[in-house]
Coordinates of C-alpha atoms and ligand atoms in Angstrom, one line a residue:
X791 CA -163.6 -47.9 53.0
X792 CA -161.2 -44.9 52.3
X793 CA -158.0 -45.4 51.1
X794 CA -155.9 -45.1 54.8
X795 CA -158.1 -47.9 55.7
X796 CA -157.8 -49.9 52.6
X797 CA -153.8 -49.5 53.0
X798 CA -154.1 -50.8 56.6
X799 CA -156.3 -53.8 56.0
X800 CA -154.9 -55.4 52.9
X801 CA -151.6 -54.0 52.4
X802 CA -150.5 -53.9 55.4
X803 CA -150.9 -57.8 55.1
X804 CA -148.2 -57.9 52.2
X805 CA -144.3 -58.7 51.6
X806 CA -142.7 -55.3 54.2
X807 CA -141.0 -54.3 50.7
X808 CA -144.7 -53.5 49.3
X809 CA -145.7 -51.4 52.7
X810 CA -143.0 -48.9 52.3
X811 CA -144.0 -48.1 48.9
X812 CA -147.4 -47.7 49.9
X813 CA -146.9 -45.4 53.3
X814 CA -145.0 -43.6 50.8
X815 CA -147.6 -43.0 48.7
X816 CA -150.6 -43.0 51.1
X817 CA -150.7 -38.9 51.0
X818 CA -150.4 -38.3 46.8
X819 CA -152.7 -35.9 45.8
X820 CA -154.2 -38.3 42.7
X821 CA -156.6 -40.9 42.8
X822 CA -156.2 -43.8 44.8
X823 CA -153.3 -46.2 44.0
X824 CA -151.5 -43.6 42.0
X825 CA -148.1 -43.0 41.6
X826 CA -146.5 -38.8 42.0
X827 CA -145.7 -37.0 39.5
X828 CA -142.4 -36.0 40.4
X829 CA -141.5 -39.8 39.9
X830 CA -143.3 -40.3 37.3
X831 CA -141.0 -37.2 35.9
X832 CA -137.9 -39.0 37.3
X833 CA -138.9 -41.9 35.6
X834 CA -136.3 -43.3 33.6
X835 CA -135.7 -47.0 31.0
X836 CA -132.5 -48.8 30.1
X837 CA -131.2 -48.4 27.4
X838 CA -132.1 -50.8 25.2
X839 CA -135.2 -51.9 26.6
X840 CA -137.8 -53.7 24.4
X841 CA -140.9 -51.4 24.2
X842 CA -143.6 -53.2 22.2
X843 CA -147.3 -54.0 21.9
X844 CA -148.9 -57.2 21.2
X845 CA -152.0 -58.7 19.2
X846 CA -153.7 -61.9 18.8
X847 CA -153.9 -64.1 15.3
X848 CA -158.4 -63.9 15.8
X849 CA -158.7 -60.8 17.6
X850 CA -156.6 -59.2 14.5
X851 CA -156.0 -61.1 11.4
X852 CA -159.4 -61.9 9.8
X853 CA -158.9 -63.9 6.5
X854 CA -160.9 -66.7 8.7
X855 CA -160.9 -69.4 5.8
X856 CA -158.1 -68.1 3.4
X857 CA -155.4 -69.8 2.1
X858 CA -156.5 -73.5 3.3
X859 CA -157.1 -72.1 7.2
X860 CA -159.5 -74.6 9.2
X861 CA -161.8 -73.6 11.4
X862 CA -160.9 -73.0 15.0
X863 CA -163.5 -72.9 18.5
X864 CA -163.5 -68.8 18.4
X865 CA -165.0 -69.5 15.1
X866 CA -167.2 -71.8 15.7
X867 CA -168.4 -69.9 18.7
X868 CA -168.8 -66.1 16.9
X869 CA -171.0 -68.1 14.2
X870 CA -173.3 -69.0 16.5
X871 CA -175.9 -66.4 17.0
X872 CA -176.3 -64.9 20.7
X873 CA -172.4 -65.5 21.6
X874 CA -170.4 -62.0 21.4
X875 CA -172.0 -58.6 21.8
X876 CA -173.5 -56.8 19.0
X877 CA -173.4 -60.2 17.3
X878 CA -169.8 -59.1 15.5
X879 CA -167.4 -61.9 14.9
X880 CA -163.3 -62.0 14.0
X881 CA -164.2 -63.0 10.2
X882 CA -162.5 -59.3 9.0
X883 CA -161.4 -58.4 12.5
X884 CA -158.5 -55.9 11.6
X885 CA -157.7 -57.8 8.3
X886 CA -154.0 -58.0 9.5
X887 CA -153.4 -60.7 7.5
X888 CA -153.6 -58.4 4.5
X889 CA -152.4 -55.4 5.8
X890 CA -149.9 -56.2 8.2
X891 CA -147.7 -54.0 6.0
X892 CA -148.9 -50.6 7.0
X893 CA -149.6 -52.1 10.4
X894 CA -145.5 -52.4 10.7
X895 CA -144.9 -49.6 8.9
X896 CA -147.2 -47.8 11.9
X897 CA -144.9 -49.8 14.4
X898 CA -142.3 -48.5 12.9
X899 CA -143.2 -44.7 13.1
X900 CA -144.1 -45.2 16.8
X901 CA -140.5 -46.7 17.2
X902 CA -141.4 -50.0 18.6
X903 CA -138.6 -52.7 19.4
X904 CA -140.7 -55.8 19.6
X905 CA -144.5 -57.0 18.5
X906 CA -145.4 -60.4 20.5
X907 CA -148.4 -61.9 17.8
X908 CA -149.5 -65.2 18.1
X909 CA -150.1 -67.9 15.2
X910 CA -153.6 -69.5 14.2
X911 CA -153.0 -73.2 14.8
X912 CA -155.5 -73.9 12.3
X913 CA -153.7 -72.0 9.3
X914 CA -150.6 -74.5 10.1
X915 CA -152.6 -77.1 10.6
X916 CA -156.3 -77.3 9.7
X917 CA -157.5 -79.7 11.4
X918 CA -154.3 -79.8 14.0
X919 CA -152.7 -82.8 13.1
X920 CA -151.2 -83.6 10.2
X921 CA -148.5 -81.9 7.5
X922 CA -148.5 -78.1 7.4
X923 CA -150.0 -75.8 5.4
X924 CA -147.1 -73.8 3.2
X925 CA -149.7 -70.9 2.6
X926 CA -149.8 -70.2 6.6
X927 CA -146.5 -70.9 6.7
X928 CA -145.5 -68.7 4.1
X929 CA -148.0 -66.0 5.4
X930 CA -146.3 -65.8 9.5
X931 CA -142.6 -66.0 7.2
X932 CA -143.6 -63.2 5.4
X933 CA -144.3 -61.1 8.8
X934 CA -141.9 -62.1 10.6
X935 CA -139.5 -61.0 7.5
X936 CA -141.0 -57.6 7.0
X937 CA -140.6 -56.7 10.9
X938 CA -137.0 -57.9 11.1
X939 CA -136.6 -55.1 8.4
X940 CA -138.1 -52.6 10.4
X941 CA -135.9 -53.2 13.3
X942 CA -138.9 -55.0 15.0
X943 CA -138.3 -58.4 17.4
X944 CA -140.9 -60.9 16.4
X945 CA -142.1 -62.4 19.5
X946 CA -144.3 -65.3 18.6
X947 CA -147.0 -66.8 21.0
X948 CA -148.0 -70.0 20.0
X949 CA -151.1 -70.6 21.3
X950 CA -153.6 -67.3 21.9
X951 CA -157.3 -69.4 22.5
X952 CA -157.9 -70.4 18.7
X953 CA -158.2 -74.2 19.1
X954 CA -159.0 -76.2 15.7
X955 CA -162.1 -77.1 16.0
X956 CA -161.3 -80.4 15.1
X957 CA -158.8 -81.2 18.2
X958 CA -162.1 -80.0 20.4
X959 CA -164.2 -82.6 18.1
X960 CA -161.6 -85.1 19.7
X961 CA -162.2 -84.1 23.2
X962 CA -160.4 -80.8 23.3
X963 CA -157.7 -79.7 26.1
X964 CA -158.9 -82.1 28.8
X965 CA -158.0 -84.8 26.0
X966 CA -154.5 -85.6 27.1
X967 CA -153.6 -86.3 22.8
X968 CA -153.4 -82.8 22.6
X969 CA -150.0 -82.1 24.7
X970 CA -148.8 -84.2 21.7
X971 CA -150.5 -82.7 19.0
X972 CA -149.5 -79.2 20.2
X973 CA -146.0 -80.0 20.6
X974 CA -145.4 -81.5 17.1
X975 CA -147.4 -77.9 16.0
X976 CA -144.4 -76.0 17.6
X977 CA -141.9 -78.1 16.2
X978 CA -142.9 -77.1 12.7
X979 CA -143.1 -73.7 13.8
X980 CA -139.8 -73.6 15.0
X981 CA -138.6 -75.7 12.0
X982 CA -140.1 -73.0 9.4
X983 CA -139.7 -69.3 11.1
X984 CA -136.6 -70.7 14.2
X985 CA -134.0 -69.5 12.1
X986 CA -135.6 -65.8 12.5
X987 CA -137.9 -66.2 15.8
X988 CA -135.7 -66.4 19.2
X989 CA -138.9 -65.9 21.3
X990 CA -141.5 -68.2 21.8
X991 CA -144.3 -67.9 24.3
X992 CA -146.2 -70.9 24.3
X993 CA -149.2 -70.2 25.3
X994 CA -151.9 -66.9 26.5
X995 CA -153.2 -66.7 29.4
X996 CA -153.7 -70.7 30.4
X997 CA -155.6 -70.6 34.2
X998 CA -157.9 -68.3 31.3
X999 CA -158.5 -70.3 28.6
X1000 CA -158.7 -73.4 30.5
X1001 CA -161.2 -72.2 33.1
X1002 CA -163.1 -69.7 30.9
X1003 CA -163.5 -72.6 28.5
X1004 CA -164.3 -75.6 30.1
X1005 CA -164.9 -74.8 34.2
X1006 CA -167.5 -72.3 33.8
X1007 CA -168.0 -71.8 29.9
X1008 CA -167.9 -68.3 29.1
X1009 CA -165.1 -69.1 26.0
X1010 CA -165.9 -71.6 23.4
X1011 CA -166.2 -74.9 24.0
X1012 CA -168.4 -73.5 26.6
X1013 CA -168.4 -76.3 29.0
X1014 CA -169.2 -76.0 32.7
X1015 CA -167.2 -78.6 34.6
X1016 CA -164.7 -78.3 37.1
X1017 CA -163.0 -81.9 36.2
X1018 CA -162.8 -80.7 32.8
X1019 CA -161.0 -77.6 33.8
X1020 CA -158.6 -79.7 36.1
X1021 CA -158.0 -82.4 33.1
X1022 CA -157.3 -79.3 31.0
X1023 CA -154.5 -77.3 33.1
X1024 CA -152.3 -80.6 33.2
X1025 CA -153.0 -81.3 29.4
X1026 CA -151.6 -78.0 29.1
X1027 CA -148.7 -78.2 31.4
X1028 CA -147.5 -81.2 29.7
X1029 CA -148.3 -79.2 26.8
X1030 CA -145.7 -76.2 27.4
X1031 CA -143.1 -78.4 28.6
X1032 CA -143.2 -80.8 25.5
X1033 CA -143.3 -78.0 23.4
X1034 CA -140.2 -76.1 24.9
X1035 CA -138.6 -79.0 24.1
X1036 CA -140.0 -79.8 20.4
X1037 CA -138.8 -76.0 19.6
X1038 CA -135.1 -76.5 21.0
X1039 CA -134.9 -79.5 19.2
X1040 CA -135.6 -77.6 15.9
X1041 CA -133.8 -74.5 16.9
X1042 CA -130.8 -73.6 18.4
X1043 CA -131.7 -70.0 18.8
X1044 CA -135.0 -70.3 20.6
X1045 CA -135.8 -69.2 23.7
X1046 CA -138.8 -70.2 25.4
X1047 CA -140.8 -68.4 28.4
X1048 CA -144.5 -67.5 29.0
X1049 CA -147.4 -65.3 28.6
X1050 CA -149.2 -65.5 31.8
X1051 CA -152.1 -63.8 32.8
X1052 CA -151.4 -62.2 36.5
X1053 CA -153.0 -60.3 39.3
X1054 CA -151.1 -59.2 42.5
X1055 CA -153.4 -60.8 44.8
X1056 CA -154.1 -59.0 48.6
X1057 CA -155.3 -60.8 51.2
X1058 CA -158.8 -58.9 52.8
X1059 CA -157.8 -58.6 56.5
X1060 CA -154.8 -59.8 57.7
X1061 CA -156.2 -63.0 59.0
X1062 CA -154.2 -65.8 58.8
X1063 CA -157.0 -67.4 56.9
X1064 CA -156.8 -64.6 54.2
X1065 CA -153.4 -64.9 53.9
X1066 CA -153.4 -68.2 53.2
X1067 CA -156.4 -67.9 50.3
X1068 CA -154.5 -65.4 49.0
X1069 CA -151.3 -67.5 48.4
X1070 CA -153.7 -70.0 47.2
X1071 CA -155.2 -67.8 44.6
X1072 CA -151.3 -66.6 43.5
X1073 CA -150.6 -70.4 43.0
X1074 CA -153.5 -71.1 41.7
X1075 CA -153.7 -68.0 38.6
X1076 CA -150.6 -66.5 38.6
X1077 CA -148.2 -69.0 39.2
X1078 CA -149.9 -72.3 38.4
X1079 CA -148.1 -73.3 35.0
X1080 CA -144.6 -71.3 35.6
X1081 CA -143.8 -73.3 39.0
X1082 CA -145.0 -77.1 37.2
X1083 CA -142.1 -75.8 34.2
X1084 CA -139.5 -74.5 36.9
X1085 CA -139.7 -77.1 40.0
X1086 CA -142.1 -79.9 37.6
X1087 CA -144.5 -79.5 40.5
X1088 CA -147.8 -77.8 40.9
X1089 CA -148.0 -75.0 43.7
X1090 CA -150.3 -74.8 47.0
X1091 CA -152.8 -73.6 45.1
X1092 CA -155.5 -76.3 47.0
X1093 CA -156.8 -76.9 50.6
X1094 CA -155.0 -80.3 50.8
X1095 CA -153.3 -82.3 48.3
X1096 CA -153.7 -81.5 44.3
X1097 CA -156.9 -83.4 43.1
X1098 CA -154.7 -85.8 41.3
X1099 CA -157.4 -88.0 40.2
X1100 CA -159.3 -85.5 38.4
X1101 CA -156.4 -83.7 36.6
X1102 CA -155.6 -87.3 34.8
X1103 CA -152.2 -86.8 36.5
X1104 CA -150.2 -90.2 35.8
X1105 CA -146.9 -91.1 38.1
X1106 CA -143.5 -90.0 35.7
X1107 CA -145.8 -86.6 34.5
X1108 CA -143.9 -85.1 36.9
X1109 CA -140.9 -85.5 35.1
X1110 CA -142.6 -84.4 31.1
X1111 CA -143.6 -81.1 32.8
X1112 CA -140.5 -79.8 34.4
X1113 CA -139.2 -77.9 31.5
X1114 CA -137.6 -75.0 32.9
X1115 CA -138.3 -71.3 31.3
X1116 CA -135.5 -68.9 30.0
X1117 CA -137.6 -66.1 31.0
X1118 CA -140.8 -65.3 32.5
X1119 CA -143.8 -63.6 30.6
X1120 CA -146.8 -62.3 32.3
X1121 CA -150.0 -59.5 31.8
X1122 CA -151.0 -57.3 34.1
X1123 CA -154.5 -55.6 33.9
X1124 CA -155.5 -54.8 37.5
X1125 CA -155.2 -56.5 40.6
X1126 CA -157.5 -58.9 43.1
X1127 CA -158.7 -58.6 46.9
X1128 CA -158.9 -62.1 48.3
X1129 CA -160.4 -64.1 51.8
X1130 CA -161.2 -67.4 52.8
X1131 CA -164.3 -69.3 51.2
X1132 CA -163.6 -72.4 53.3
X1133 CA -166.3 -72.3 55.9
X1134 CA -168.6 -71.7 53.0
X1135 CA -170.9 -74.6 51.7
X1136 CA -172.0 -72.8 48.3
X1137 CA -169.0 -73.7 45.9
X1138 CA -170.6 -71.6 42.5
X1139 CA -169.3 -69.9 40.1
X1140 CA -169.7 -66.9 38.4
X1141 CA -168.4 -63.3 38.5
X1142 CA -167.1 -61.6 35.3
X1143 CA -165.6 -58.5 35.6
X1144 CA -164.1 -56.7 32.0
X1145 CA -161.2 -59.5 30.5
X1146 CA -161.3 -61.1 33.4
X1147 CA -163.5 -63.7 35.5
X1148 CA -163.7 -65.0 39.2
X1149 CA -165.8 -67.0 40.9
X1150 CA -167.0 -64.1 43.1
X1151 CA -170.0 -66.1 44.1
X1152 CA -170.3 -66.8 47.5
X1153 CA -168.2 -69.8 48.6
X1154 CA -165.4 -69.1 45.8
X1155 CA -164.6 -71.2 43.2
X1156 CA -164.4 -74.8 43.9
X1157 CA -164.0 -77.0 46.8
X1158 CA -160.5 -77.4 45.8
X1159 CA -159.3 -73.5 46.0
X1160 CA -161.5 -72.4 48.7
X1161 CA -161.0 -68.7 47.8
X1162 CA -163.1 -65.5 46.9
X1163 CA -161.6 -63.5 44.5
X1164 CA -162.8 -60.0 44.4
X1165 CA -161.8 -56.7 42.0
X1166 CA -162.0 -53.8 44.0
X1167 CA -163.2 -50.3 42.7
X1168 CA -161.4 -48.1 45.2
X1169 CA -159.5 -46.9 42.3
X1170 CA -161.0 -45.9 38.7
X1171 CA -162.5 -48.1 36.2
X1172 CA -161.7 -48.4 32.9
X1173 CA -164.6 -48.6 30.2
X1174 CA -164.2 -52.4 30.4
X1175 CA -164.6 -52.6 34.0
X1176 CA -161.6 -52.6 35.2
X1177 CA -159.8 -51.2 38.7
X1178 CA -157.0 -49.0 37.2
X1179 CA -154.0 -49.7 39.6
X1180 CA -150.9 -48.1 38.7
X1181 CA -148.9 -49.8 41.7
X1182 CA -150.2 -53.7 41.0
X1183 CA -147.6 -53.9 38.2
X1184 CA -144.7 -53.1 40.8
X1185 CA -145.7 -55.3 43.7
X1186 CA -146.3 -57.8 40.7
X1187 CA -143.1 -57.8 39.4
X1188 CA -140.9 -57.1 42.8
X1189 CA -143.4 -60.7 43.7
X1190 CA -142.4 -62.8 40.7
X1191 CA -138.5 -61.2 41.5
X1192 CA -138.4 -62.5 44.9
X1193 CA -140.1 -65.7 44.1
X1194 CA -138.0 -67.5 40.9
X1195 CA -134.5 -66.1 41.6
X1196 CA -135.1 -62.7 39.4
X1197 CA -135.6 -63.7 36.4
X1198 CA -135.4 -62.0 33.1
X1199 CA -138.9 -60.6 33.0
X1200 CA -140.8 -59.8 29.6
X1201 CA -144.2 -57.8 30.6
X1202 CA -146.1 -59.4 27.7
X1203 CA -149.5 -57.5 27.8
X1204 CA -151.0 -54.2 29.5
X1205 CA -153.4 -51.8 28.6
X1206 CA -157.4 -50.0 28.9
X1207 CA -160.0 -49.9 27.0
X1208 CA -161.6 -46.7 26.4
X1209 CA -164.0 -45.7 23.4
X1210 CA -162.1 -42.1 22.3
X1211 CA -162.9 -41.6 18.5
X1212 CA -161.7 -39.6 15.7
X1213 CA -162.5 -35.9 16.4
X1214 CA -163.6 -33.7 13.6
X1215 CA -163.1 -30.7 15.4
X1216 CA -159.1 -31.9 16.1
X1217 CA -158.6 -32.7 12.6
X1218 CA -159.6 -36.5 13.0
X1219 CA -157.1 -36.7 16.4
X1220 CA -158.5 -38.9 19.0
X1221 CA -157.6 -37.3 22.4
X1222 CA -157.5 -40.3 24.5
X1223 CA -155.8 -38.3 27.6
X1224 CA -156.5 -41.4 29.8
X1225 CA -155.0 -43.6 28.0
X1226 CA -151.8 -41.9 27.9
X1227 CA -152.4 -41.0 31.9
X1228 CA -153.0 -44.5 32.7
X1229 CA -149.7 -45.9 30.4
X1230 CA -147.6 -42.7 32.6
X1231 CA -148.5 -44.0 35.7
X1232 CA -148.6 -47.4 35.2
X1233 CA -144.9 -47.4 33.5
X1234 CA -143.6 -44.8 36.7
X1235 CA -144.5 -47.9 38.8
X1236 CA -142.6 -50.4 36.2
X1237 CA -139.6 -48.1 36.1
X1238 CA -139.4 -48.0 39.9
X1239 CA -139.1 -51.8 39.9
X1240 CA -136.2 -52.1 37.4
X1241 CA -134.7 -49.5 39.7
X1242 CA -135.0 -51.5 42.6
X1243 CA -133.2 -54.1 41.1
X1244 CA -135.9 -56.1 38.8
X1245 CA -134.7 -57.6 35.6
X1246 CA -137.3 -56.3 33.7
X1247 CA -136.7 -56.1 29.7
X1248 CA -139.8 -55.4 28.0
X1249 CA -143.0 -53.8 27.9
X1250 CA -145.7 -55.1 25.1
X1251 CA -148.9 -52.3 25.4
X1252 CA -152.1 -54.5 24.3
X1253 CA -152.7 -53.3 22.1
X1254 CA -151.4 -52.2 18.7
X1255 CA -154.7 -51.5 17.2
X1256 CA -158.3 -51.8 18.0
X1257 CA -159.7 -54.9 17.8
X1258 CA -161.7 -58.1 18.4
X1259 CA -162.4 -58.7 21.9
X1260 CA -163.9 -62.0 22.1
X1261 CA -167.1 -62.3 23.6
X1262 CA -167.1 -58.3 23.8
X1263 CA -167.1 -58.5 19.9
X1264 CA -166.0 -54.5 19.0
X1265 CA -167.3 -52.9 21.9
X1266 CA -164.0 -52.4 23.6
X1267 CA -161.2 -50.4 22.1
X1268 CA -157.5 -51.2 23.8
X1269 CA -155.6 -49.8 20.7
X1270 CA -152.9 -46.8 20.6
X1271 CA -154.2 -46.8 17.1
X1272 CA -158.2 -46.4 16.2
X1273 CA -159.6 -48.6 13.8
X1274 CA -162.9 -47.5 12.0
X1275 CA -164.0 -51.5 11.0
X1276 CA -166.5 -49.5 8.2
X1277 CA -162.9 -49.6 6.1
X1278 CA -160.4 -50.5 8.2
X1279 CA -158.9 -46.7 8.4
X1280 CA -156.2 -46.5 11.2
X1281 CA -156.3 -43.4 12.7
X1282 CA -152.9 -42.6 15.4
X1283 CA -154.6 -41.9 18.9
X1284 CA -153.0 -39.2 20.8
X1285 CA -151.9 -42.3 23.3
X1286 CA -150.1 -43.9 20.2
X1287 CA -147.8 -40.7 19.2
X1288 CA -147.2 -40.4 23.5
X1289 CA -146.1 -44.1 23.0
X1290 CA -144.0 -43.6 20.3
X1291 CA -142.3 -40.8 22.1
X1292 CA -141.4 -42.8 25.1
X1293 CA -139.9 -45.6 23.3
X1294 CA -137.2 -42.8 21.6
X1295 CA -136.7 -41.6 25.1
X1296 CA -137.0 -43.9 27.4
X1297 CA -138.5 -41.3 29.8
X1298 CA -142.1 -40.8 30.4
X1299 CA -142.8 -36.9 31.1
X1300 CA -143.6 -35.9 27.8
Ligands
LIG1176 C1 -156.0 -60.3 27.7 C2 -156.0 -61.2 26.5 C3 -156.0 -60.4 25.2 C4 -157.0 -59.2 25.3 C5 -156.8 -58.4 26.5 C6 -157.7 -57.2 26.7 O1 -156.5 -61.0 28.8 O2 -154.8 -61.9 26.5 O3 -156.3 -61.2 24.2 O4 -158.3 -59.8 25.4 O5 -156.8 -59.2 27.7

């Protein structure tokens, strides 16, 4: 399908606001998708907008069993052989938890604002429950101390996939305890660093962790069933809400929002019946966990009514998980092409594509959803797999705009992974010119949102610095900054100094 078609089969099915943008664009000279340079050279930030990047406590830290730390799922899981490519593990990872010095002293040379990190659960808290452990304590108080002093917003997530192992011995996130346990976790979060934090995210990516992890097991615990994903998400919810409230009660300055994990979704024809999937799929991934804190109710993301039985839902939980957000957090990667599965008797799952999975098997994902979620490859890829779409972010955030009465918006993640190295012949540069294309293009796109009247206030670039990702062990490199793991060198890619230069200018045609 070429791109004219493409615009008038899918698009064309989306919000009117969308289809001007796209007409508008349907002639540039670049690669599908893409944005023109003369407004990416227009381009222009606030002032006193937030640019940042973020990390994750395993996919950066290392120090795995230092300083009293218990052991969590992701370790369980890289221990056990035949688990993450090239059978590489987060033991060192980036050893942030020793040199997160020079890795804010490198923030501060690229003239970041903010740094969104999340906090192993198992370094407060061993084994989850229980009284803290001062040295983790002491550890996140010394961070978040030594960024304040560069001028750097610590933005904490408090949950980034790095269960204690022991909380999945007692049944893990489908184990309704652990709403409980994880809010009293954030309370002594907020008790210990809520004088310094005012930004809590509560949890990554939850549709992710909870499906990857326990509907079709490619994340530890590795279990495979739908129930157990269901039983899961409204752990969770209750989770988040619970939690929102634990931190207020501790501190005065918190505010709480989200890190979601979002894909504008486009229906495949303009059926009605691929219109409707699609909505389903938005309510489903994208919007799942931020309407039960907003409105305590879960979306349309199902064919009928929720599948209340299986989710453990109890009458008055619709009550514990309205908890409504002071801002909303989400990702954005790429974006998803979606039709009807409901005529279809084959309900597997199944399709993985880079960070990301689907159930692109035929039939979709469950009996409940009835949709088939697809990534297109119209546009580029990325070296993790990944459909580079500069104009997703925009119809993405102009969606979640209309949708929850324009909110404050904090993007908490974007980013690609491609393998540019240290050059010898450049004096150890890495040239990573599509790195820095795909930031220009993709931030073009963001900057034409807050100019059309989006209340966007930050950008966090995943990530900071190579490192561990997950089941992709060290074969994917996201970073503005290299890292050579043989001895944990950090090298500045050319990407990193372009970053650094946009957050002193707020303009992007440099
Ligand atoms: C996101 C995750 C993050 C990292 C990036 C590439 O989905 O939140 O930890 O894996 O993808």
């Amino acid at each position: 399908m070429n791109r004219r078609q493409f615009v008038t089969r899918s698009v064309a099915a989306a919000a009117a606001a969308v289809l001007t943008g796209s007409d508008r664009r349907a002639d540039a000279d670049q690669v599908p998708g893409s944005i023109t340079s003369s407004e990416v050279q227009q381009a222009r930030f606030p002032d006193g907008f937030l640019w940042g990047t973020a990390t994750a406590a395993y996919q950066v830290e290392g120090a795995w069993n230092e300083d009293g730390k218990g052991e969590s799922i992701w370790d369980r899981f890289t221990h056990t052989v035949g688990k993450v490519k090239g059978n590489t593990t987060g033991d060192v990872a980036c050893d942030q938890y020793h040199l997160y010095p020079q890795d804010i002293a490198l923030q501060k040379r690229l003239n970041q604002k903010s740094y969104r990190f999340s906090i192993s659960w198992p370094r407060i808290q061993s084994t989850g429950t229980g009284a803290p452990n001062m040295k983790g304590v002491d550890h996140y108080s010394r961070l978040v101390d030594t960024l304040l002093a560069a001028g750097i917003r610590p933005f904490c997530t408090i949950y980034h996939w790095d269960l204690p192992q022991a909380l999945e011995d007692r049944g893990g996130w489908p184990n309704r305890d652990l709403a409980g346990y994880y809010a009293d976790y954030a309370g002594i979060l907020a008790k210990h660093l809520g004088d310094r934090i005012t930004i809590w995210a509560p949890f990554n990516m939850p549709w992710s962790f909870t499906y990857m992890g326990y509907g079709v097991g490619a994340f530890p615990p590795r279990r495979t069933h739908l129930g157990d994903f269901f039983k899961a998400a409204h752990t969770v919810t209750l989770a988040q809400a619970q939690a929102l409230r634990s931190i207020k009660a501790a501190s005065s300055k918190a505010t709480v929002g989200s890190a979601y994990g979002m894909c504008p979704a486009y229906p495949k024809t303009n059926s009605e019946a691929d219109r409707a999937a699609t909505a389903r799929y938005h309510a489903m991934n994208n919007v799942f966990f931020l309407e039960a804190a907003m409105h305590g109710r879960y979306p349309k993301a199902f064919v009928g009514e929720p599948p209340y039985e299986l989710m453990g839902f109890k009458p008055g939980d619709e009550k514990i998980m309205h908890a409504p957000l002071d801002w909303v957090g989400f990702h954005y990667y790429t974006r998803r092409v979606i039709s009807d599965a409901s005529n279809s008797r084959s309900f597997g799952g199944g399709g993985f594509s880079g960070t990301e999975i689907e159930a692109d098997a035929e039939g979709g994902r469950d009996p409940y959803t009835r949709f088939r979620a697809v990534m297109p490859t119209e546009g580029p890829l990325t070296e993790a797999g990944l459909e580079v779409w500069p104009r997703g972010i925009y119809d993405l955030v102009m969606q979640i705009s209309r949708e929850y009465n324009n909110p404050i918006i904090e993007i908490t993640e974007s980013g690609c992974s491609y393998l540019d190295a240290p050059y010898d012949k450049e004096n150890g540069r890495v040239p990573d010119t599509r790195r820095i294309e795909f930031f220009r293009k993709e931030l073009a796109e963001l900057a034409r949102a807050i100019a059309d009247g989006a209340r966007v206030r930050s950008f966090h670039a995943w990530s900071l610095l190579d490192n561990f990702e997950w089941a992709s062990g060290q074969t994917e490199r996201y970073g503005l900054i290299y890292v050579d793991y043989r001895d944990q060198k950090r090298t500045i890619k050319d990407s990193g100094h372009w970053y650094g230069r946009v957050a002193a200018s707020n303009r992007l045609d440099m």
